[in-house]
Short mmCIF file of C-alpha atoms and ligand atoms in Angstrom, two decimals:
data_model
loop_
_atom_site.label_atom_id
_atom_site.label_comp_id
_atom_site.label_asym_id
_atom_site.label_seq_id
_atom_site.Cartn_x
_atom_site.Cartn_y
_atom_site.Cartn_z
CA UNK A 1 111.60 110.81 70.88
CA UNK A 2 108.45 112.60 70.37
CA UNK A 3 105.37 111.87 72.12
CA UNK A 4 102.39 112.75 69.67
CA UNK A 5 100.02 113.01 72.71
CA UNK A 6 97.40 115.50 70.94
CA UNK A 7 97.53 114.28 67.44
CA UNK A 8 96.22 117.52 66.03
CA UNK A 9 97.77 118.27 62.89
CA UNK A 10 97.39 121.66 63.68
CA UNK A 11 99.59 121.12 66.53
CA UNK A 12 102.60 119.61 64.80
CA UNK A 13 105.42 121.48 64.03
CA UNK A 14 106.70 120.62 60.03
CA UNK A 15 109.15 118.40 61.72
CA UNK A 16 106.76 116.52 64.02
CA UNK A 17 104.41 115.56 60.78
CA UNK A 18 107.54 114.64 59.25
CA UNK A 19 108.66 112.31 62.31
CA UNK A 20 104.98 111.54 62.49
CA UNK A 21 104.52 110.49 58.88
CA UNK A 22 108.33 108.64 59.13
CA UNK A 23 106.83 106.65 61.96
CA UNK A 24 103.88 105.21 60.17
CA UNK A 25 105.62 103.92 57.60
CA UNK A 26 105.15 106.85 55.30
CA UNK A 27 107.88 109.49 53.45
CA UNK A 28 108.57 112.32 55.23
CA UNK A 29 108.25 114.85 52.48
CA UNK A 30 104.44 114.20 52.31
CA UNK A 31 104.69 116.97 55.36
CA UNK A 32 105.23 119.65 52.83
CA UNK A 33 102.70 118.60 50.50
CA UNK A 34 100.00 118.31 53.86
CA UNK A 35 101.16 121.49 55.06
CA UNK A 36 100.94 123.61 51.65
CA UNK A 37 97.21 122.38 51.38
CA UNK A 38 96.24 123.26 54.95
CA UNK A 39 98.03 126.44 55.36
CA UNK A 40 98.60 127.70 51.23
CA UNK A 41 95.36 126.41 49.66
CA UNK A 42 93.04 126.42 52.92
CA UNK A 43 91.68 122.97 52.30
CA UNK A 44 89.79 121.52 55.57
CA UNK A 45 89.66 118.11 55.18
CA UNK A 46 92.49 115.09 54.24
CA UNK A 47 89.73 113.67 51.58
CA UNK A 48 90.30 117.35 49.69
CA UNK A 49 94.21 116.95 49.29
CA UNK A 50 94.17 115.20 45.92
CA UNK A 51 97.97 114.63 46.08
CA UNK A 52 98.13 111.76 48.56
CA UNK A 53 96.87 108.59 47.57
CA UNK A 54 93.22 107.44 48.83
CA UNK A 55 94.96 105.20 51.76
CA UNK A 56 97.15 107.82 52.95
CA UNK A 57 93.99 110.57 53.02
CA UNK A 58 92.06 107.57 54.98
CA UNK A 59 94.87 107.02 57.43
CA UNK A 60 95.37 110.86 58.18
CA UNK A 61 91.37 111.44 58.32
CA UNK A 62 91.52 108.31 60.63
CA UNK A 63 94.72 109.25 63.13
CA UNK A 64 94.79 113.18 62.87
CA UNK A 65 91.82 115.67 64.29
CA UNK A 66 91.56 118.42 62.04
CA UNK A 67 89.47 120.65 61.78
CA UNK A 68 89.31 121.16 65.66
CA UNK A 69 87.01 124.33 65.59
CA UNK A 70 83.79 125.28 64.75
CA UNK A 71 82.52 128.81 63.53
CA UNK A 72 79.72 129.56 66.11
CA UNK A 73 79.07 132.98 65.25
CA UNK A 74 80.58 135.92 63.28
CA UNK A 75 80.11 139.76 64.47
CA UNK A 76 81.30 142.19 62.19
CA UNK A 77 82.18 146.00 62.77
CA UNK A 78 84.02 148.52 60.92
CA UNK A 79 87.07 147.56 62.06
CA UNK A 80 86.87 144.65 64.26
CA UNK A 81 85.25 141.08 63.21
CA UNK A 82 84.69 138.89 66.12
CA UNK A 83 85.09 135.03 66.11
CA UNK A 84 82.90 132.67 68.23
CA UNK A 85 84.24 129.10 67.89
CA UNK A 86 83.00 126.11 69.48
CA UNK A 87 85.25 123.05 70.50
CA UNK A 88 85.44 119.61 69.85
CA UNK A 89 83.91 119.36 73.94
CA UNK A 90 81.64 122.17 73.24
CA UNK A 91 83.53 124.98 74.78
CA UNK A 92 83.70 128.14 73.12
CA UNK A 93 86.57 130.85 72.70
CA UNK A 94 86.53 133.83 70.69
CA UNK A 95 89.44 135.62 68.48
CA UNK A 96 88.93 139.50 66.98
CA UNK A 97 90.38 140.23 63.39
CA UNK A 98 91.15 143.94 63.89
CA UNK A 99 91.86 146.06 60.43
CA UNK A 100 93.80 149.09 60.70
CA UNK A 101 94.86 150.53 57.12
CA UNK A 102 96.31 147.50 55.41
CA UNK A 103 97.33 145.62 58.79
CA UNK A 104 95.33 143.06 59.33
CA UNK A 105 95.76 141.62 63.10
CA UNK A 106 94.59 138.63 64.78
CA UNK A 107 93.79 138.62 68.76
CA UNK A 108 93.98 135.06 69.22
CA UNK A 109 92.78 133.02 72.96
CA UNK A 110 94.82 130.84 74.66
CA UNK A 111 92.48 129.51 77.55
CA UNK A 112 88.93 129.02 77.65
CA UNK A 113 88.22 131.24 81.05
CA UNK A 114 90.95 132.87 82.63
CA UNK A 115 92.30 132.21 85.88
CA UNK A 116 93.96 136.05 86.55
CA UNK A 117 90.11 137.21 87.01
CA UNK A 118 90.84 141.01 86.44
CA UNK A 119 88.25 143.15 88.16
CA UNK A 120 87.21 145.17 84.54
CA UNK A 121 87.91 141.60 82.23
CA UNK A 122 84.42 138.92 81.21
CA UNK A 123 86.76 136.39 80.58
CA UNK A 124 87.96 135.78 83.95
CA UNK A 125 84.41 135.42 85.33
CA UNK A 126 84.36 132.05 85.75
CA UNK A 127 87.77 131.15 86.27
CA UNK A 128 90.05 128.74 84.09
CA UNK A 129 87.89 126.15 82.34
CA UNK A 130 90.59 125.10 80.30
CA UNK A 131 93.95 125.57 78.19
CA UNK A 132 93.87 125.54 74.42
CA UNK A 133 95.61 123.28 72.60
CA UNK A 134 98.48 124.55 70.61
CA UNK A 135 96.48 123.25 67.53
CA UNK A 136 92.99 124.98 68.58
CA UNK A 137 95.68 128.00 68.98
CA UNK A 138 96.88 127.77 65.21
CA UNK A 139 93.57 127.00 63.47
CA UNK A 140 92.33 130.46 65.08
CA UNK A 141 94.73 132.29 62.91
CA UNK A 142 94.17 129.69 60.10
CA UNK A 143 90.62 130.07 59.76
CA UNK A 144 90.70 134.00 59.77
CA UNK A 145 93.49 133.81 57.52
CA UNK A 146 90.84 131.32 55.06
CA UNK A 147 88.33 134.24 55.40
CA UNK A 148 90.72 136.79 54.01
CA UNK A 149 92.19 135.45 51.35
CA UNK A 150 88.94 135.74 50.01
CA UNK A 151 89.29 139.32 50.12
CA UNK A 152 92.49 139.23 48.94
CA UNK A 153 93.79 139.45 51.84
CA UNK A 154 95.94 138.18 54.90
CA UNK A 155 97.00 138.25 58.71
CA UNK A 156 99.97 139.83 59.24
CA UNK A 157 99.86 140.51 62.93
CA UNK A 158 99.14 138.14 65.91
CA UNK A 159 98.65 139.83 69.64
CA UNK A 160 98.07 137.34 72.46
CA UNK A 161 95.41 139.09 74.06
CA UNK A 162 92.49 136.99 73.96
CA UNK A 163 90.55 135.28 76.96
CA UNK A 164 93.36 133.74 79.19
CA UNK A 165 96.47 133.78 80.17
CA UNK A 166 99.24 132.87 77.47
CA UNK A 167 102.36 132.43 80.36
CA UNK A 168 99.71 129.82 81.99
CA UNK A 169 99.56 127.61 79.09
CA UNK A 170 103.45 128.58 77.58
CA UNK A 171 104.23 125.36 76.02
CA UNK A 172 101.20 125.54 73.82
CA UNK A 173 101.38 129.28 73.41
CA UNK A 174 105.24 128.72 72.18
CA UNK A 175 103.97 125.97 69.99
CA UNK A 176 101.84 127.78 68.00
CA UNK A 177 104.20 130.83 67.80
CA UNK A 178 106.70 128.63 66.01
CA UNK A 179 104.36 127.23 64.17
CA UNK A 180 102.47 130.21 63.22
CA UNK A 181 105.82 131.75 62.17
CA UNK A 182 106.92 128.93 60.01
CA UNK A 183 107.63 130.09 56.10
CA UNK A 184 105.17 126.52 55.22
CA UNK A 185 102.50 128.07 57.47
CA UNK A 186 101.17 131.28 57.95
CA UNK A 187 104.42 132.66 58.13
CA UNK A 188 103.65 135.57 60.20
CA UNK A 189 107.01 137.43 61.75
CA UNK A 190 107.61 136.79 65.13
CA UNK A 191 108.14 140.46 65.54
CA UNK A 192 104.71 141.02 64.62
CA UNK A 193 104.02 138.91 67.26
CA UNK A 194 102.70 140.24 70.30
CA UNK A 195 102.41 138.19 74.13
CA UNK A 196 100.20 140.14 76.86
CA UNK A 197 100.72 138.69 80.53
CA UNK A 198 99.16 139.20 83.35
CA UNK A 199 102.85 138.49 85.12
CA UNK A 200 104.17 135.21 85.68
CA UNK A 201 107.40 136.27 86.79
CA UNK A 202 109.28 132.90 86.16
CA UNK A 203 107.56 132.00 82.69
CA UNK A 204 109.15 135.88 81.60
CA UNK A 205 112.49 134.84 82.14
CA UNK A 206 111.90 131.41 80.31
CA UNK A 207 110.17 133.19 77.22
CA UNK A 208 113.23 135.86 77.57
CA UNK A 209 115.71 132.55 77.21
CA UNK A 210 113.91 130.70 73.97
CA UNK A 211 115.45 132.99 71.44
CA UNK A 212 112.47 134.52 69.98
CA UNK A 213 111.60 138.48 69.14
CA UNK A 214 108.09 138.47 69.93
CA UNK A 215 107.15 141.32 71.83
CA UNK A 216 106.08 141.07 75.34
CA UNK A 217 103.47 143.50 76.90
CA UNK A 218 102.45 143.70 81.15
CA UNK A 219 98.80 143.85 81.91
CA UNK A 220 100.06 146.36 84.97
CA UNK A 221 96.82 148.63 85.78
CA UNK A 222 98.03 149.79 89.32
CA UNK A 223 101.12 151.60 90.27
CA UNK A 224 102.02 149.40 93.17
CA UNK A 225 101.59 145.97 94.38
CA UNK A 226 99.06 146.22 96.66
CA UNK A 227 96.50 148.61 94.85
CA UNK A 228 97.50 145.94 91.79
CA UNK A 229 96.32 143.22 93.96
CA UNK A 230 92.69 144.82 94.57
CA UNK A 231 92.09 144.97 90.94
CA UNK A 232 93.60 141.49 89.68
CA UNK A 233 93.52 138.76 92.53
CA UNK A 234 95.93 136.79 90.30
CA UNK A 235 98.89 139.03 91.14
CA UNK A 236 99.16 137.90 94.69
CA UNK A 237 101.25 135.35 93.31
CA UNK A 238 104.50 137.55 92.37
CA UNK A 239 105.42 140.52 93.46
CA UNK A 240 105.52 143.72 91.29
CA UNK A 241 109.25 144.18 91.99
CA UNK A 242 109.51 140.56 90.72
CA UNK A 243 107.86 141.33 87.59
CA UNK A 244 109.12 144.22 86.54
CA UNK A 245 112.85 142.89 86.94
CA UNK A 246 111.96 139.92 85.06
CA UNK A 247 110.40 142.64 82.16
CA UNK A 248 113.60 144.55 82.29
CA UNK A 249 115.55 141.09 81.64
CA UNK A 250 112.95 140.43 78.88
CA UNK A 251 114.33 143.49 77.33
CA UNK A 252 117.76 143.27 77.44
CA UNK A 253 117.62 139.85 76.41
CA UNK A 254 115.37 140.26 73.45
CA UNK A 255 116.49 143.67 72.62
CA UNK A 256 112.89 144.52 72.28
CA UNK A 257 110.65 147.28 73.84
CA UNK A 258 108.06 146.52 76.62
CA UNK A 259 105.16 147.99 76.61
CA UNK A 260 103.19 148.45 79.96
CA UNK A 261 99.23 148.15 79.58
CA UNK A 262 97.19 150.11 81.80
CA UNK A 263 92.81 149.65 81.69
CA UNK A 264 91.96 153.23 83.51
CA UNK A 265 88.98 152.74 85.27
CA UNK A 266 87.22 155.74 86.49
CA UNK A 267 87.78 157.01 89.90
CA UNK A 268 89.71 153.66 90.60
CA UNK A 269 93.16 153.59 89.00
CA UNK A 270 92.99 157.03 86.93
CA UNK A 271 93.76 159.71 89.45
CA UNK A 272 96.74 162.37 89.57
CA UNK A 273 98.30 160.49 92.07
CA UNK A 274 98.33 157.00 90.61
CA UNK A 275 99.92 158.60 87.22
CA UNK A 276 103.04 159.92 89.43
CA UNK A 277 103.21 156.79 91.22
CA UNK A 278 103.00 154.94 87.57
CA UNK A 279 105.81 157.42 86.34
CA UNK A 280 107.92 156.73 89.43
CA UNK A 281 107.82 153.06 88.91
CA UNK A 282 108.28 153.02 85.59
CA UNK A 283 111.67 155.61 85.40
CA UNK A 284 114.41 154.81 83.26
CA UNK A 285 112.79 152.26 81.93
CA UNK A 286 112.83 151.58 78.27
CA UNK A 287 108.99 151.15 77.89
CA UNK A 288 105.72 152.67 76.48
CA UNK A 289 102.41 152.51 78.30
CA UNK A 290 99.68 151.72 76.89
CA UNK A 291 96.31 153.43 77.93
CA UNK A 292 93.42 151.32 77.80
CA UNK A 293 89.96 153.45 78.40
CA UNK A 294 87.97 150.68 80.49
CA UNK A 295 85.24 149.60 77.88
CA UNK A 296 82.03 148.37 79.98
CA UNK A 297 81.40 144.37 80.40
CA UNK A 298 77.90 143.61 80.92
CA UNK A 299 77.08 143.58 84.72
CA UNK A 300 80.28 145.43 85.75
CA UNK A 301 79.47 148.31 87.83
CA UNK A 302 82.89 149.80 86.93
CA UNK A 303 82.98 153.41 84.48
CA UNK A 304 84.88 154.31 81.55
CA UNK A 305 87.01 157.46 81.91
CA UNK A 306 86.43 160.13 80.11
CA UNK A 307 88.97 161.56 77.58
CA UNK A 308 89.85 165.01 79.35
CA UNK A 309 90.61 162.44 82.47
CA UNK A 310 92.90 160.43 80.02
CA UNK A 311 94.21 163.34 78.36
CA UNK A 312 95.36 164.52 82.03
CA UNK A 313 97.32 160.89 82.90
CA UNK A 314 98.86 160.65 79.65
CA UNK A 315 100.16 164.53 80.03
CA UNK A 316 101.29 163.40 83.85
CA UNK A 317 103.37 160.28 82.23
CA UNK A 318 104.92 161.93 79.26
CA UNK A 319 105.73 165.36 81.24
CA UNK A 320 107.93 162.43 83.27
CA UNK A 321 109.75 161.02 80.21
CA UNK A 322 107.25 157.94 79.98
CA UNK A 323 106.69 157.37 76.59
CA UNK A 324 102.59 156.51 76.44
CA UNK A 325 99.98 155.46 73.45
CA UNK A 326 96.26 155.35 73.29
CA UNK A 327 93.07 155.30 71.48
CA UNK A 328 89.84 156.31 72.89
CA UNK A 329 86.99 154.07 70.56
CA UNK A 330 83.41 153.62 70.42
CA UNK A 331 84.35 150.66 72.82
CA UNK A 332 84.27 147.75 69.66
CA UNK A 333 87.98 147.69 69.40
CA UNK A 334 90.61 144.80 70.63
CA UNK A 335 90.35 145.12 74.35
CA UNK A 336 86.28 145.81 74.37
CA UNK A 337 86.25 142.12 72.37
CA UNK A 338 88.11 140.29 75.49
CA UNK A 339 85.82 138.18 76.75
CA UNK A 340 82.53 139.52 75.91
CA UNK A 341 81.80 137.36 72.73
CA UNK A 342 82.21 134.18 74.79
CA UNK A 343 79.41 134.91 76.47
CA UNK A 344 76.62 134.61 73.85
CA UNK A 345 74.84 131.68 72.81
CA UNK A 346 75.96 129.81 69.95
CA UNK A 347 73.47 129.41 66.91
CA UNK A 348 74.18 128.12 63.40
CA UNK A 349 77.03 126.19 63.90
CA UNK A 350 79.34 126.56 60.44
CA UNK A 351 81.82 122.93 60.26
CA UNK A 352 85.06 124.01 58.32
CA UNK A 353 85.46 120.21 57.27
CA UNK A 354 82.43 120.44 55.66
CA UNK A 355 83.81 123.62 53.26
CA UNK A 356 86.72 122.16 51.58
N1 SAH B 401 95.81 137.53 80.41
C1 SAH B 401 96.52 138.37 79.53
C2 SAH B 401 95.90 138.53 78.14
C3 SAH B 401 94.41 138.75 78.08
S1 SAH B 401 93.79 140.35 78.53
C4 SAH B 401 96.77 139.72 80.17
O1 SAH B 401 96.30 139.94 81.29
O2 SAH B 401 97.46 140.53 79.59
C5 SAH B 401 94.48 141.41 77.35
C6 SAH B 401 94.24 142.87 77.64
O3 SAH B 401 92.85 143.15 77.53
C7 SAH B 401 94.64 143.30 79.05
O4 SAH B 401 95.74 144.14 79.04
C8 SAH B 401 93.45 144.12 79.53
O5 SAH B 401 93.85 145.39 79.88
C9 SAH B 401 92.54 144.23 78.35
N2 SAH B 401 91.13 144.22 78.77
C10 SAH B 401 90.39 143.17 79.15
N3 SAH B 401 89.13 143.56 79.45
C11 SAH B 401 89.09 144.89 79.25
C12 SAH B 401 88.07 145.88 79.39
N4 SAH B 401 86.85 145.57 79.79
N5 SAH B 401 88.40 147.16 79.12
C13 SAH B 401 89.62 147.49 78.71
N6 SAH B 401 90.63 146.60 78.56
C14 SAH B 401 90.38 145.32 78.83
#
């Protein structure tokens, strides 16, 4: 028995619109026919799919929320376009479409707020306001998706690393990676899929159990639990040792990598020291870490590394047999877009619905 407590038909699997559709007296294989004109021909409204007849479009408009976001504003970079969307309650979450080459990536949010409240991160100012929706989480990618295929173009990568914490809201997180990964949808491939944590030790080992291949990365930052602690208040709740094991189960489980992201701050977290701590911890683990020069939030009295300081903890790590990646940017790349968006005001509100 499902319980259709959302009714977002972003939110329903292909066999929940089916069961859905079943239970109000209508055929089942209208799903594929809803489905191919929301996700296939990007049309925003139930009065635009000319296929169903004129009661059918009235019952759907009348029983099924859709569209549930609204573009707020649009910033555009090189490489990086950032999303401001407003909610149905007037909340607002961002999502970054990133471009590298021909990859076109999606950093979608699962929270509005965050409740980790990392010492470098704007999203976490204010706490958890609330969780997404597992339909707000699919429309994200939708609606990006809408603005590419105008170009031609389409996402082919989705990273979890948005404002909040996915592991906090995992059953709408999971939703929308099945979802997402559906052939009727987006189709995007799960191992093209991406989950950043902050470390929710138990919610690893669940993910690790669902028989999925996304790929799972650790917001660590510190080499040790109580240095970690200082810099996100969040990981009082597990300990490292806790964490890590449940990684290392993630891994064998999956059979995928884990990567290890780590925000150097300067004079905080990026000293000699903390990169042979880092490369102690991390030994004969199957991992990569990810460097992350801190990029400056508004109001933060925290400094960005600079790249012969980054260049010095990446040679520490990989002279230990840690495998490491990074990027030094201008500071408008993925992680600079966390949480900073959210924080403008909104002004000329765009309504999808109103675009079909
Ligand atoms: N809560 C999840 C996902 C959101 S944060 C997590 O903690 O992983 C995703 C990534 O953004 C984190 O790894 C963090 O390192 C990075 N990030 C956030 N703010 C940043 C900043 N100001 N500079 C550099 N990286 C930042």
């Amino acid at each position: 028995m499902i319980c259709f407590l959302s009714m977002e038909v972003c939110g329903f699997t292909f066999e929940e619109l089916g069961d859905w559709l079943e239970q109000a007296g209508e055929k089942r294989f209208r799903a594929a026919q809803i489905f191919d004109w929301i996700y296939r021909k990007g049309v925003l409204s139930f009065e635009g799919m000319e296929n169903l007849s004129k009661e059918l479009r009235k019952r759907l408009a009348e029983s099924l929320r859709f569209p549930l976001l609204k573009l707020a504003a649009v910033q555009e970079s090189d490489e990086t376009s950032k999303f401001l969307w407003e909610l149905s309650d007037g909340k607002r979450v961002e999502s970054v479409l990133i471009r590298s080459f021909d990859r076109r990536t999606v950093c979608l949010s699962s929270q509005v707020g965050c409740p980790a409240r990392c010492a470098f991160c704007a999203s976490g100012r204010e706490g958890l306001i609330r969780s997404l929706t597992a339909g707000e989480i699919v429309e994200q990618a939708l609606h990006i998706d809408r603005f590419l295929k105008e170009k031609g173009e389409r996402v082919c990568h989705l990273v979890y690393m948005g404002m909040g914490e996915p592991l906090e809201n995992y059953d709408a997180v999971l939703k929308s990676i099945r979802i997402l990964n559906d052939e009727r949808t987006l189709h995007i491939s799960q191992r093209r899929m991406t989950v950043s944590t902050v470390g929710i030790a138990p919610e690893i080992r669940r993910l690790a159990e669902e028989r999925l291949f996304v790929n799972l990365v650790l917001s660590l930052h510190a080499p040790n639990q109580h240095f970690r602690k200082k810099i996100i208040p969040f990981a009082r709740k597990y300990p490292l040792e806790e964490i890590l094991s449940a990684m290392d189960f993630y891994a064998e489980k999956t059979r995928r990598d884990i990567t290890y992201e780590y925000t150097l701050l300067s004079k905080i977290n990026d000293q000699e020291e903390h990169a042979i701590e880092l490369a102690s911890l991390l030994r004969g683990k199957q991992c990569t870490v990810n460097l992350i020069p801190y990029n400056p939030v508004q109001g933060l009295r925290l400094e960005r590394p600079d790249r012969a300081n980054v260049c010095a903890f990446q040679k520490i790590l990989e002279s230990r047999g840690i495998r490491t990646t990074w990027r030094y940017t201008k500071g408008d790349d993925i992680a600079a877009a966390c949480g900073q968006l959210a924080l403008q005001k909104p002004s000329g509100l765009t309504n999808f619905g109103a675009t079909s």
